[in-house]
PDB file of C-alpha atoms in Angstrom:
ATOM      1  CA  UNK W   1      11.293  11.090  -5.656  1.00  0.00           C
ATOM      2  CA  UNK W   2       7.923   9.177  -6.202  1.00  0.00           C
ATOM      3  CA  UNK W   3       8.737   5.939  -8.498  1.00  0.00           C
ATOM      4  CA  UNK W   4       5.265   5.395  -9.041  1.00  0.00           C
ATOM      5  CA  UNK W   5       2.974   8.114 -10.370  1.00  0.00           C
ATOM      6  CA  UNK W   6      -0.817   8.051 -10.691  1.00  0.00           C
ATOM      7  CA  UNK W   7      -1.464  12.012 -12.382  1.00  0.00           C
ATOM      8  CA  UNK W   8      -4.829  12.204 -11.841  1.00  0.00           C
ATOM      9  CA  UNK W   9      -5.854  12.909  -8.533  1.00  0.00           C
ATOM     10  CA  UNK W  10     -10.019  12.078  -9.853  1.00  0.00           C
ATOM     11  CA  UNK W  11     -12.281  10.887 -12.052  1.00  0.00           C
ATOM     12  CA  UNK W  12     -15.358  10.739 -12.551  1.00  0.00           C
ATOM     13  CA  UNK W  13     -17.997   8.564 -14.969  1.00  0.00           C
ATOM     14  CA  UNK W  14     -21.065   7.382 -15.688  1.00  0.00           C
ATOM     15  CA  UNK W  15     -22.511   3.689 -14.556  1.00  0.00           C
ATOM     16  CA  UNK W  16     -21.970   1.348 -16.881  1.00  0.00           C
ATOM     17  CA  UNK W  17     -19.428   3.278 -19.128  1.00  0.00           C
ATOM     18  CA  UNK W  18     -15.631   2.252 -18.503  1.00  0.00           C
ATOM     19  CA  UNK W  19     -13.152   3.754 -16.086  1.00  0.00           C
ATOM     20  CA  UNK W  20      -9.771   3.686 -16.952  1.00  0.00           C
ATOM     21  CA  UNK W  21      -6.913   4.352 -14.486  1.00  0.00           C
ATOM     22  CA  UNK W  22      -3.477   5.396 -15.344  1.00  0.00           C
ATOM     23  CA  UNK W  23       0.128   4.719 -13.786  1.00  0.00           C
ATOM     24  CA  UNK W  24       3.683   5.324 -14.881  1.00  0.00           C
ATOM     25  CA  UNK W  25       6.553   4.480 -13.134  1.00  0.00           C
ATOM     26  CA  UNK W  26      10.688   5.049 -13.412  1.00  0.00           C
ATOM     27  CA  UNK W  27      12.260   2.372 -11.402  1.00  0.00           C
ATOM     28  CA  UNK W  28      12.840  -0.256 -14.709  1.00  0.00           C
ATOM     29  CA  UNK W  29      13.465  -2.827 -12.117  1.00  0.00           C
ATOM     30  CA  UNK W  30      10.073  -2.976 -11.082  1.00  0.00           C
ATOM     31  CA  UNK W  31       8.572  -6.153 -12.384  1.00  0.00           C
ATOM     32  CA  UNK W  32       5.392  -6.951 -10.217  1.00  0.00           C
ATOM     33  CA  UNK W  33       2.481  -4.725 -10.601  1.00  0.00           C
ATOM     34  CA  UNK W  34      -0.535  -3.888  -8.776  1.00  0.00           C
ATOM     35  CA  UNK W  35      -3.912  -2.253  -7.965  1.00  0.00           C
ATOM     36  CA  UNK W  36      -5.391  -1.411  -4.888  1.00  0.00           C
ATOM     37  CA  UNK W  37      -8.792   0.146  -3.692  1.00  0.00           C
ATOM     38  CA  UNK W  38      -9.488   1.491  -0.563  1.00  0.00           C
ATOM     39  CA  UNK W  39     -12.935   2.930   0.856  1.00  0.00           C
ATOM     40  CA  UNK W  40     -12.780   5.363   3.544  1.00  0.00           C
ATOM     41  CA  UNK W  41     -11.712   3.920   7.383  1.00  0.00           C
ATOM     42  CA  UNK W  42     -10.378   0.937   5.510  1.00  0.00           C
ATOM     43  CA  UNK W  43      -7.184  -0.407   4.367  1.00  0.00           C
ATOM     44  CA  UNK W  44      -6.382  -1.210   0.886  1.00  0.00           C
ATOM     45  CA  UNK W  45      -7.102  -4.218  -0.594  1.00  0.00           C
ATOM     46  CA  UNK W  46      -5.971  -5.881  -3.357  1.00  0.00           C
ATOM     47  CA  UNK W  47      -7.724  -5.579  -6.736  1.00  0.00           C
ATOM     48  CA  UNK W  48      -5.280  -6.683  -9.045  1.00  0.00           C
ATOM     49  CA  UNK W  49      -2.044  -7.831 -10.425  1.00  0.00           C
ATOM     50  CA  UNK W  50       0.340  -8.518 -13.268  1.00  0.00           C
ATOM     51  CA  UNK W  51       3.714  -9.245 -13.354  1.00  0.00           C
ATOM     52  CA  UNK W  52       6.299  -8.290 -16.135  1.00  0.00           C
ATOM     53  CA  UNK W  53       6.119 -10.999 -18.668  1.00  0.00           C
ATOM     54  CA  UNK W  54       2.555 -10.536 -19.717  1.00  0.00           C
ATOM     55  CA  UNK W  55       1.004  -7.198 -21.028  1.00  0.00           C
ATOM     56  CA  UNK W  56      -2.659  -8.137 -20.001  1.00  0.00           C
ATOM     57  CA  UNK W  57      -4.301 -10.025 -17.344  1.00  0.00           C
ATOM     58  CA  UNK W  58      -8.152  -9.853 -17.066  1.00  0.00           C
ATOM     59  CA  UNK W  59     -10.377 -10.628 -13.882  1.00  0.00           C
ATOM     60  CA  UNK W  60     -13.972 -10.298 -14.217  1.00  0.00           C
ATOM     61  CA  UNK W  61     -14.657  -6.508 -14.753  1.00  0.00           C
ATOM     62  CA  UNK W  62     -11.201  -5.678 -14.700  1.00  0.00           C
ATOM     63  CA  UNK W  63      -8.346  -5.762 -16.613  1.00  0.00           C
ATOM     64  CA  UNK W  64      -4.742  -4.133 -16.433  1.00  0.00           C
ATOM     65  CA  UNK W  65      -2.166  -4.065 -19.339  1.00  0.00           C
ATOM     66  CA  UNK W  66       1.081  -3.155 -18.892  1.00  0.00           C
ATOM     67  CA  UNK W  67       3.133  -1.091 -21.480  1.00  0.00           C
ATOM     68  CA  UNK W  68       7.038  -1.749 -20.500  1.00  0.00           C
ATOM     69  CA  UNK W  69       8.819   0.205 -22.940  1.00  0.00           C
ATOM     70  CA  UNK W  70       6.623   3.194 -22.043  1.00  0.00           C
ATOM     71  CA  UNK W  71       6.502   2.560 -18.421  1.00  0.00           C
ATOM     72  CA  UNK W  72       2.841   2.713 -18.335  1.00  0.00           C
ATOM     73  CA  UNK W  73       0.023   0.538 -17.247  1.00  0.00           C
ATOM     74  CA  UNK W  74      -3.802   1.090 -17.037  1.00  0.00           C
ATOM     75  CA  UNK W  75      -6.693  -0.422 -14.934  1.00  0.00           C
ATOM     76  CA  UNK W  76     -10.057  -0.780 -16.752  1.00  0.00           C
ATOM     77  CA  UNK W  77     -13.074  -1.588 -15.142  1.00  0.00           C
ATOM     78  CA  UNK W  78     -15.607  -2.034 -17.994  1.00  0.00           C
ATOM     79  CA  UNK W  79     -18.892  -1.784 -16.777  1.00  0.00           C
ATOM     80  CA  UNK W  80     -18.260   0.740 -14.005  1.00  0.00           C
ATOM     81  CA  UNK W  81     -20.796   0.448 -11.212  1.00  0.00           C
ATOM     82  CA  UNK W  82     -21.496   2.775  -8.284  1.00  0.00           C
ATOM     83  CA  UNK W  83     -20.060   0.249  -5.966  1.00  0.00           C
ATOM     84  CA  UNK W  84     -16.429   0.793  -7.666  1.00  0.00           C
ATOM     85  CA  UNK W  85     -16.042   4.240  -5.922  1.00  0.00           C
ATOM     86  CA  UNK W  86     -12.918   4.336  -3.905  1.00  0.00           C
ATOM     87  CA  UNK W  87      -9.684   5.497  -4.197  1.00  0.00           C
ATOM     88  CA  UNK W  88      -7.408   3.321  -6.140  1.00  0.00           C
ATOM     89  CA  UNK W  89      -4.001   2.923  -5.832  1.00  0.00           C
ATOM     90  CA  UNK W  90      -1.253   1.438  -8.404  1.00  0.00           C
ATOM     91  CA  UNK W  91       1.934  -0.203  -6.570  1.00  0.00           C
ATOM     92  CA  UNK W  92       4.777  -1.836  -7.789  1.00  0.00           C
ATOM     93  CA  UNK W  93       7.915  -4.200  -6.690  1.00  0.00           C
ATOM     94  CA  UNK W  94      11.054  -5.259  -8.005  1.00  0.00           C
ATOM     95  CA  UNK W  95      11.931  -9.061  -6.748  1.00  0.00           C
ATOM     96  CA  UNK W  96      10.745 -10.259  -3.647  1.00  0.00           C
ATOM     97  CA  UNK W  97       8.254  -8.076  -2.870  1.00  0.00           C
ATOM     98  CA  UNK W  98      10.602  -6.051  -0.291  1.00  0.00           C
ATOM     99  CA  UNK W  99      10.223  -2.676  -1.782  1.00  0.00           C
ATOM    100  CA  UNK W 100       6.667  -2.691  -2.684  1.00  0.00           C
ATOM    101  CA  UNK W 101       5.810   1.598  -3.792  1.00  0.00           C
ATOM    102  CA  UNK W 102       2.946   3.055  -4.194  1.00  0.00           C
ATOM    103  CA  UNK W 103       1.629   6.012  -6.198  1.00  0.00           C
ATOM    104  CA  UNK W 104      -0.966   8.977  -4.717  1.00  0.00           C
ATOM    105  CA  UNK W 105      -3.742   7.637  -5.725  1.00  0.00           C
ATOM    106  CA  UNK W 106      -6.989   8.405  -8.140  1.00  0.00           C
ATOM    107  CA  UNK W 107     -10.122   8.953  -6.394  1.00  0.00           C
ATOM    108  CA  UNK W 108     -12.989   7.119  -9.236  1.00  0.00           C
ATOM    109  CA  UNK W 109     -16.302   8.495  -8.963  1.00  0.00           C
ATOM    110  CA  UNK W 110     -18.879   6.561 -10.658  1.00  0.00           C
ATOM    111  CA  UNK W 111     -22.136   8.430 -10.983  1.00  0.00           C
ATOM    112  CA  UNK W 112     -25.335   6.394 -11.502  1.00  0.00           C
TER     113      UNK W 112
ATOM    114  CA  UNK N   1      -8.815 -15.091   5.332  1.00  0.00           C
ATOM    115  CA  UNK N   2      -5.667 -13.263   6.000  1.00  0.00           C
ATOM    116  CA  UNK N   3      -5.894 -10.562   8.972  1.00  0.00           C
ATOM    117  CA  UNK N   4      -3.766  -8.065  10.036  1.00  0.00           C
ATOM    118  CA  UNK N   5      -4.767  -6.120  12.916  1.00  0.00           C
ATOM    119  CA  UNK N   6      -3.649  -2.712  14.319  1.00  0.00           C
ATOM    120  CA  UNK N   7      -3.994  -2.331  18.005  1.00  0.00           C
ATOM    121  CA  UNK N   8      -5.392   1.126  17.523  1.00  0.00           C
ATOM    122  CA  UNK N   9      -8.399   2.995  15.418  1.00  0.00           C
ATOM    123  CA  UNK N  10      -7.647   6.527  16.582  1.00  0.00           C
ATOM    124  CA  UNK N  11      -4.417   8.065  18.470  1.00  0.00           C
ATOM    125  CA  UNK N  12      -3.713  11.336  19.852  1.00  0.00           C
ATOM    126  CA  UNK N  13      -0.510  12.345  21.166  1.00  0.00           C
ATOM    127  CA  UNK N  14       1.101  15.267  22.347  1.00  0.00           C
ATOM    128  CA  UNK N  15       4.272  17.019  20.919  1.00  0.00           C
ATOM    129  CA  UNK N  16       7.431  14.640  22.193  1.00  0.00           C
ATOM    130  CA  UNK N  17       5.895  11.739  23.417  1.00  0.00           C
ATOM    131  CA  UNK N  18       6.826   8.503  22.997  1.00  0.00           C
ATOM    132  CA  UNK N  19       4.350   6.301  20.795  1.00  0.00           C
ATOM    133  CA  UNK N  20       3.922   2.728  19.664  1.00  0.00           C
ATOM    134  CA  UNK N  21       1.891   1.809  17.009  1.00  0.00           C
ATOM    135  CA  UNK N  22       1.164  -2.122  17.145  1.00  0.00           C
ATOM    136  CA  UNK N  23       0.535  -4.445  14.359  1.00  0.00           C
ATOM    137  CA  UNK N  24      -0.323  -8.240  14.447  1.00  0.00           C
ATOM    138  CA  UNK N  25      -0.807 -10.586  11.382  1.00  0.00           C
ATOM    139  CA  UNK N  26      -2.643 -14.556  11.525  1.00  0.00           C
ATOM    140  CA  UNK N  27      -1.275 -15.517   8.254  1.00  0.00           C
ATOM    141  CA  UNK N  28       2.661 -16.137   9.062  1.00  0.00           C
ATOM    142  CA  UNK N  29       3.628 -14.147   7.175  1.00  0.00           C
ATOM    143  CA  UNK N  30       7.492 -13.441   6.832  1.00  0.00           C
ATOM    144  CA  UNK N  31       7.268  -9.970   5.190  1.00  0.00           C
ATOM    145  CA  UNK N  32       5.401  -7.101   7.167  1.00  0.00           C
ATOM    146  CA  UNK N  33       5.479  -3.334   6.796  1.00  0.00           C
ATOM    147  CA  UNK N  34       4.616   0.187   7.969  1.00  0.00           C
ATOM    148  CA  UNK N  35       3.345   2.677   5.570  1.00  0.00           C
ATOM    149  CA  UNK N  36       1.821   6.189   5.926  1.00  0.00           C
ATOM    150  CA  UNK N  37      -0.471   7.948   3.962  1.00  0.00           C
ATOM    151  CA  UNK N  38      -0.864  11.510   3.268  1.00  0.00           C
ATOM    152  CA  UNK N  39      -2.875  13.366   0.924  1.00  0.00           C
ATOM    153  CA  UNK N  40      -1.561  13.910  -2.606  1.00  0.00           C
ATOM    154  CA  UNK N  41       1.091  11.640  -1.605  1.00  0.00           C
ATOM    155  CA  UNK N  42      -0.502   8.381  -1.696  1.00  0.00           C
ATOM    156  CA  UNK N  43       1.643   5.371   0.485  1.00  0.00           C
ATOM    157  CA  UNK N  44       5.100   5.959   1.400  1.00  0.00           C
ATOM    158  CA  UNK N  45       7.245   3.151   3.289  1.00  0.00           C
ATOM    159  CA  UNK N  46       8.470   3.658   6.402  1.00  0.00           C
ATOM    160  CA  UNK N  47      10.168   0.392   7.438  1.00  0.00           C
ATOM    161  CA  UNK N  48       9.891  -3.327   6.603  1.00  0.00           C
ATOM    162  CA  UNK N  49      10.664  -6.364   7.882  1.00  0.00           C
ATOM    163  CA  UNK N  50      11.240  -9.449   6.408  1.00  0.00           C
ATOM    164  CA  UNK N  51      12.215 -11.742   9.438  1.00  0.00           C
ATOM    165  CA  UNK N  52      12.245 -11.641  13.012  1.00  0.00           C
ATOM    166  CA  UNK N  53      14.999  -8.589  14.306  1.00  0.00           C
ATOM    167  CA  UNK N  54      15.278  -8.029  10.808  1.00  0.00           C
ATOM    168  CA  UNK N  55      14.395  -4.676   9.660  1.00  0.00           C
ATOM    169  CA  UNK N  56      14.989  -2.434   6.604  1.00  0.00           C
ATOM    170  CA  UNK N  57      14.501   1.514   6.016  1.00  0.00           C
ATOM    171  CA  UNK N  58      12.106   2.504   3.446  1.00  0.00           C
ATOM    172  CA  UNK N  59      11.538   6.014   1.977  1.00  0.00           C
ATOM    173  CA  UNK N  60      10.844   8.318   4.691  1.00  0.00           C
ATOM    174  CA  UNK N  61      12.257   6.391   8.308  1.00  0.00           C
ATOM    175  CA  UNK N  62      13.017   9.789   9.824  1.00  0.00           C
ATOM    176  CA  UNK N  63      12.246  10.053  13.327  1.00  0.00           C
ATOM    177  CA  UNK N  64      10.496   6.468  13.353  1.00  0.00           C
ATOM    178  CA  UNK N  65      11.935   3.085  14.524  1.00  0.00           C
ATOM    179  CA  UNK N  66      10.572  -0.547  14.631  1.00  0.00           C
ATOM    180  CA  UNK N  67      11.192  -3.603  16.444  1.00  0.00           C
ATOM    181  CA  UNK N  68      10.144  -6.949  15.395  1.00  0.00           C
ATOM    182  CA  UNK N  69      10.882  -9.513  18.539  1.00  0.00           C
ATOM    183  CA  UNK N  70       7.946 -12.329  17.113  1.00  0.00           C
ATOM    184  CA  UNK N  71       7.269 -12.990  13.330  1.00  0.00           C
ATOM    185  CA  UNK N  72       3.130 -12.492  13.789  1.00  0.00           C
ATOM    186  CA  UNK N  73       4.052  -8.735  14.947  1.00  0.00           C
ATOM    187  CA  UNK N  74       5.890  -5.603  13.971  1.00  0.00           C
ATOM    188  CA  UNK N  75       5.462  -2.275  15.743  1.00  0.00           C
ATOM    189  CA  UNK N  76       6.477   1.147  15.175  1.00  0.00           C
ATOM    190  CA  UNK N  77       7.701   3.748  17.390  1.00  0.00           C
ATOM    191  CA  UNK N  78       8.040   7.564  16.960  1.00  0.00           C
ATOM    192  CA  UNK N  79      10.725   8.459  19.332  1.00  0.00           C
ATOM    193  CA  UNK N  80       9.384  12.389  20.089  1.00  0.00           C
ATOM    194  CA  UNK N  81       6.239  12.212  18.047  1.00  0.00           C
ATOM    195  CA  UNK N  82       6.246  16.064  16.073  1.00  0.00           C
ATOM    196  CA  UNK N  83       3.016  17.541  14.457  1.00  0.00           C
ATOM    197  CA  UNK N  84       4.086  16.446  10.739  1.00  0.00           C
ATOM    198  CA  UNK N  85       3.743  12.707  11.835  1.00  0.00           C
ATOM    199  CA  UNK N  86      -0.002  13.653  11.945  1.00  0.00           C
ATOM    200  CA  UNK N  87      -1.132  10.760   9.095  1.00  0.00           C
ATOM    201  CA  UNK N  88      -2.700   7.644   8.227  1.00  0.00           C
ATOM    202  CA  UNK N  89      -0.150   4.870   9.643  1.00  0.00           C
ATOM    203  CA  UNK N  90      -1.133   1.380   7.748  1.00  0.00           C
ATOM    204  CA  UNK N  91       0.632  -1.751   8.345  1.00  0.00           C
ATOM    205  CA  UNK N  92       0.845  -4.479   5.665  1.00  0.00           C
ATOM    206  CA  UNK N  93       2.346  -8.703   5.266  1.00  0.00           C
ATOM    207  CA  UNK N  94       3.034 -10.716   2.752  1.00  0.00           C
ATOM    208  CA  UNK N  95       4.612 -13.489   2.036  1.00  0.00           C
ATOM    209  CA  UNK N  96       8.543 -13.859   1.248  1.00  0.00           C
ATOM    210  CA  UNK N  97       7.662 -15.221  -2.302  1.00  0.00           C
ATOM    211  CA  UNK N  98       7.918 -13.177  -5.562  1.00  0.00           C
ATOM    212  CA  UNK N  99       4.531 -11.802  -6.430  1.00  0.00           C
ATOM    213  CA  UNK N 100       3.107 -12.111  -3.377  1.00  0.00           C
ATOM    214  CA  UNK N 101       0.645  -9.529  -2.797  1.00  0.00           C
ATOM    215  CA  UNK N 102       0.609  -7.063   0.010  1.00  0.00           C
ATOM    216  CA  UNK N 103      -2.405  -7.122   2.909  1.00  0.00           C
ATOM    217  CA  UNK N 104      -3.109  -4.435   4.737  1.00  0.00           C
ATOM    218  CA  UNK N 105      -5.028  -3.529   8.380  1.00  0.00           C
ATOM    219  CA  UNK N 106      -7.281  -0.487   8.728  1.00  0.00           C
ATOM    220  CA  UNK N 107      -5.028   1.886   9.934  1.00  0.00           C
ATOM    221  CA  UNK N 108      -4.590   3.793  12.863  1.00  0.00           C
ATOM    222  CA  UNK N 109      -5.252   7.438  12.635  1.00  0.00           C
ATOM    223  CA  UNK N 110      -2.329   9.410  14.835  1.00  0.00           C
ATOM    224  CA  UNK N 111      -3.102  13.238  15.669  1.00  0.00           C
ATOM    225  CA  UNK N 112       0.032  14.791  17.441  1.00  0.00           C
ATOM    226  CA  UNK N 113      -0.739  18.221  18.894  1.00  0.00           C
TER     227      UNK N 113
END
């Protein structure tokens, strides 16, 4: 049973509009969050990261907010450029960083 | 800059053989891990490690085992490699400190026919 799920296998946009990523998860122990991108014949690397006491952390282009009561956090990237297409992927730990999941992934597309 | 390196790009391996996939880290890092990834199924963990001869079962350790003798490496074996351990193997360290993130080699590619 998947505790972290990304729903939306693609997306696609324009340059220079915003992307926005979704994730849910189930395990309400989790309490370290993150994003991931990975380009073909690579590993992932890390994009991103928030832990449970904020709802927003911002890093240049992108930002993720985290919704705890629902669960739910997001990944913007605001503006999207070609160079963003990869597949991301949201992950998530509980303490400790021993049980680190991941979800399937969202393959962005950004179009110029 | 952290580097975790997999001793392999590209495997293939026949039906019940024996196969070790090898993974080295620079960074000492306490925490390392095995992962595959599959289509439509994103990242699932295998096995971790967070200390030398100290391992733990993820998700999916069916027909996979690991051994961890030196803290810079972990490797994984499949005992009687079968055609659905075809995947994406990625390895991964961290540190042993909450909020650490994870850092990940290239993978190695395993065909088993």
């Amino acid at each position: 049973d998947q505790q972290v799920k990304q729903n939306s296998p693609s997306l696609s946009v324009q340059e220079g509009r915003i992307s926005i990523l979704n994730c849910d998860y189930t395990n309400s122990m989790f309490d370290y969050f993150l994003w991931y991108k990975k380009y073909p014949a690579e590993g992932p690397t890390f994009l991103i990261s928030i832990s449970s006491i904020k709802d927003k952390n911002e890093d240049g282009r992108f930002t993720v907010f985290l919704n705890k009561s629902a669960k739910h956090l997001s990944l913007h990237i605001v503006p999207s450029q070609p160079g963003d297409s990869a597949v991301y992927f949201c992950a998530a730990s509980a303490r400790r960083n021993n049980d680190m999941r991941f979800g399937a992934g969202t393959r962005l597309t950004v179009k110029p | 800059d952290v580097k975790v390196t997999q001793s392999s790009r590209y495997l293939v391996k026949r039906t019940g053989e024996k196969v070790f996939l090898e993974c080295v880290q620079d960074m000492d890092h306490e925490n390392m891990f095995w992962y595959r990834q599959d289509p439509g199924l994103g990242l699932r963990l295998i096995y971790f490690s967070y200390d030398v001869k100290m391992k733990e079962k993820g998700d999916i350790p069916e027909g996979y085992s690991v051994s961890r003798e030196k803290k810079e490496r972990f490797s994984l074996i499949l005992e009687s490699a079968s055609t659905n351990q075809t995947s994406m193997y990625l390895c991964a360290s961290s540190f042993w400190v909450n909020n650490s993130p994870l850092h990940f080699g290239n993978g190695t590619r395993l065909t088993v026919t």
